[in-house]
Short mmCIF file of C-alpha atoms in Angstrom, two decimals:
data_model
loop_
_atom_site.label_atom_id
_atom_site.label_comp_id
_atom_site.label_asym_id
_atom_site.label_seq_id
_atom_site.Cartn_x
_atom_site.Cartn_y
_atom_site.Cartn_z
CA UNK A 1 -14.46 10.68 46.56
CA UNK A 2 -13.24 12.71 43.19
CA UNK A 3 -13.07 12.51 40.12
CA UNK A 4 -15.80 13.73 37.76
CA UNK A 5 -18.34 13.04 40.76
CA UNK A 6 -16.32 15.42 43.36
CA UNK A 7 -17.85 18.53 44.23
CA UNK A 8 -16.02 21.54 42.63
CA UNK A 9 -12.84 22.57 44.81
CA UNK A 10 -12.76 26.76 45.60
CA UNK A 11 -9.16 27.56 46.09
CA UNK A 12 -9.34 30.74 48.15
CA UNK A 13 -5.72 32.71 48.26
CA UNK A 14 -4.31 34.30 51.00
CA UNK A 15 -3.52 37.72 52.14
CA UNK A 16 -1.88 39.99 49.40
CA UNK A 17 -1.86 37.39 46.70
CA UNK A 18 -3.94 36.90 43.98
CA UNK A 19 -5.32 33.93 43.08
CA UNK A 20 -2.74 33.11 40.42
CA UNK A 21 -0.65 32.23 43.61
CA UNK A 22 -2.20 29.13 43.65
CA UNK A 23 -2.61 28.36 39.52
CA UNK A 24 0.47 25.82 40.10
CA UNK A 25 -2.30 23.97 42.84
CA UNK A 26 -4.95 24.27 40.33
CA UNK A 27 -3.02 22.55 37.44
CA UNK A 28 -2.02 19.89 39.97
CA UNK A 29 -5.56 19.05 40.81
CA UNK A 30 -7.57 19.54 37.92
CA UNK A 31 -7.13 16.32 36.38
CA UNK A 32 -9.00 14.86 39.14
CA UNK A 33 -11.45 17.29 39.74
CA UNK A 34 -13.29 20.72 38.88
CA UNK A 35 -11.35 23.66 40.60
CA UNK A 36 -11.75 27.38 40.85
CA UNK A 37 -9.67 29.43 42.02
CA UNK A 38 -10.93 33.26 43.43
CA UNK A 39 -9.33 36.66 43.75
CA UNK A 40 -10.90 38.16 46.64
CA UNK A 41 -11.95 41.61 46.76
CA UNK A 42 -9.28 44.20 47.48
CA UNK A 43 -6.81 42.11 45.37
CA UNK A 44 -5.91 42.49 41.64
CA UNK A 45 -8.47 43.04 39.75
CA UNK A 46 -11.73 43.51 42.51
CA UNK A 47 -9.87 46.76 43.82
CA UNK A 48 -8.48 48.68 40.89
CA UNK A 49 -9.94 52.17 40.46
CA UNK A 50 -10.16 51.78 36.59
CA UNK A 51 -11.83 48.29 36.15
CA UNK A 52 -14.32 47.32 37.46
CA UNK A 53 -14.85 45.33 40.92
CA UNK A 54 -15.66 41.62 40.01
CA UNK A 55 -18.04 41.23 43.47
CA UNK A 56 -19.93 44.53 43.42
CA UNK A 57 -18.46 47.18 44.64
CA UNK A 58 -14.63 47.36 44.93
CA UNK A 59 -13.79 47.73 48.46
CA UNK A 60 -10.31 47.04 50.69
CA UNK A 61 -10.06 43.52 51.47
CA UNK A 62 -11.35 42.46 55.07
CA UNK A 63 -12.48 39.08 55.73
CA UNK A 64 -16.26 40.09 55.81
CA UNK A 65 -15.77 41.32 52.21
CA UNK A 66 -14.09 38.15 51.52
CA UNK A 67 -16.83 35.51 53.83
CA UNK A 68 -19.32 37.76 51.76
CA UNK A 69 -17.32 37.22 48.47
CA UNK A 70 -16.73 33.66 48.64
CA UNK A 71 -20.42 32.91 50.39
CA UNK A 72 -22.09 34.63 47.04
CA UNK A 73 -20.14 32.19 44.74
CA UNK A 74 -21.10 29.06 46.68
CA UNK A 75 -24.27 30.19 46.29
CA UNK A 76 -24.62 30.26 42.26
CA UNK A 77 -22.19 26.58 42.99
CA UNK A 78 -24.19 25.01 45.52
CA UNK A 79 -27.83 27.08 45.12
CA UNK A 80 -29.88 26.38 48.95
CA UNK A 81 -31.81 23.00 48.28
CA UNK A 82 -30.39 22.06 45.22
CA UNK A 83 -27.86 19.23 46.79
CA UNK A 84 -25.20 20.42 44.99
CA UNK A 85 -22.11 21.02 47.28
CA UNK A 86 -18.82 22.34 47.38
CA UNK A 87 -15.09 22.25 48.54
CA UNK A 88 -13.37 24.91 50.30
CA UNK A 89 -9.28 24.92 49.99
CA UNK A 90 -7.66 28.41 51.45
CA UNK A 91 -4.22 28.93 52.49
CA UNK A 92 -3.07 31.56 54.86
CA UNK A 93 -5.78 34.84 54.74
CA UNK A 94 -7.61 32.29 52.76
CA UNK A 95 -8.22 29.16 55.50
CA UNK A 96 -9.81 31.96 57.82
CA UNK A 97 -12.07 33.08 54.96
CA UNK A 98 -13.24 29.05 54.34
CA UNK A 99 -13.22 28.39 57.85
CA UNK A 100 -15.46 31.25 59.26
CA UNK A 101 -17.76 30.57 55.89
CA UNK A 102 -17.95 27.07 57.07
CA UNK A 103 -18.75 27.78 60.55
CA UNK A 104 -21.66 30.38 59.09
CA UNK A 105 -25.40 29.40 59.53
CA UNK A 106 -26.52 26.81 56.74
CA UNK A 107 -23.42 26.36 55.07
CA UNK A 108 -23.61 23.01 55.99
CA UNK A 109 -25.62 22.11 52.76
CA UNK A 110 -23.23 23.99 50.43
CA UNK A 111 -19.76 22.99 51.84
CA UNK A 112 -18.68 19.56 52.25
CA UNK A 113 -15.37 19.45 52.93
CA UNK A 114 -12.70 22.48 54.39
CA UNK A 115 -9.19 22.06 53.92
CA UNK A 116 -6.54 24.81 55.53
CA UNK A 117 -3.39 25.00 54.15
CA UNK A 118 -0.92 27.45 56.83
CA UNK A 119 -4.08 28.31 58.25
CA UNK A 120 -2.75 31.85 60.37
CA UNK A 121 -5.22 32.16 63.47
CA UNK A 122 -6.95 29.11 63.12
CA UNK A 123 -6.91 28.02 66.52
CA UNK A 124 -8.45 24.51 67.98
CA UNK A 125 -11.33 26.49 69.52
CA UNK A 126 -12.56 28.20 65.86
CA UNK A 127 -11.94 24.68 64.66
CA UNK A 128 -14.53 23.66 67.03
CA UNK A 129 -17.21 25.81 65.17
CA UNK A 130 -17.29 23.61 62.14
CA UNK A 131 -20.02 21.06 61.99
CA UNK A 132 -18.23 17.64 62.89
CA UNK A 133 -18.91 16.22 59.74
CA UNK A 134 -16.48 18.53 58.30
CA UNK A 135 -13.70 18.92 61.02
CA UNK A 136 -11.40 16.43 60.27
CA UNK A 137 -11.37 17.62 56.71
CA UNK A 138 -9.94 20.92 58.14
CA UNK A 139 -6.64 19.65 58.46
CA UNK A 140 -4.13 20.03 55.51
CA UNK A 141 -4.22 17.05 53.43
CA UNK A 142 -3.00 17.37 50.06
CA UNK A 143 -3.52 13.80 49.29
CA UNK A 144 -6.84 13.53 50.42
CA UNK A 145 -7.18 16.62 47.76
CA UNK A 146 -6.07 14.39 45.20
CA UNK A 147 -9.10 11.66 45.50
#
């Protein structure tokens, strides 16, 4: 379901983007629903030299800096044993980054639902990893995003 009730959606952007690529998706869907939207580290802000990094240390993007990234916010959303859970939405660089954090040990409490949007790389067989609660929601379906 959405709505109030819906579990916040994490927009995660792609590959050098920020996450204002996807503030036209976020207007879209937040009358229906919470969203945040992330810049991952080595983008904008998390990698200049004179501000400071916005997930510890600033570092060039990789997508362990970015699982890490992403997996520390879900975990001030969705604390371990608290219920709470969240929605993963990442395009491009971005669908990697939700899908491998889905497919991680325990997320299965935190996330609820993945949804890859031009998904580069994500092949059947790393589809396979995610729990099969949450498989089918790794297809690309904006209108299921709009529940």
């Amino acid at each position: 379901g959405g709505g109030a009730s819906a579990p916040p959606l994490l927009l995660i952007h792609g590959m050098f983007t920020t996450g204002a690529s996807l503030a036209p998706l976020a207007l879209l869907l937040r009358s229906s629903r919470r969203v945040l939207v992330v810049d991952l580290p080595g983008m904008d802000y998390s990698y200049s030299t004179s501000r400071p990094a916005r997930y510890g240390r600033a570092r060039p993007c990789s997508l362990e800096g970015s699982i890490d990234a992403v997996a520390w916010l879900v975990s001030r959303l969705a604390p371990s044993g608290s219920g709470l859970q969240v929605d993963l939405l990442g395009h491009s660089f971005g669908a990697n980054v939700a899908l491998e954090l889905a497919r991680q040990e325990g997320a299965e409490g935190a996330v609820r639902h993945v949804h890859l949007l031009t998904p580069g790389g994500a092949s059947a067989a790393r589809l396979s990893g995610v729990p099969s609660a949450r498989a089918s929601a790794a297809e690309a379906r904006t209108a299921r995003l709009l529940r």
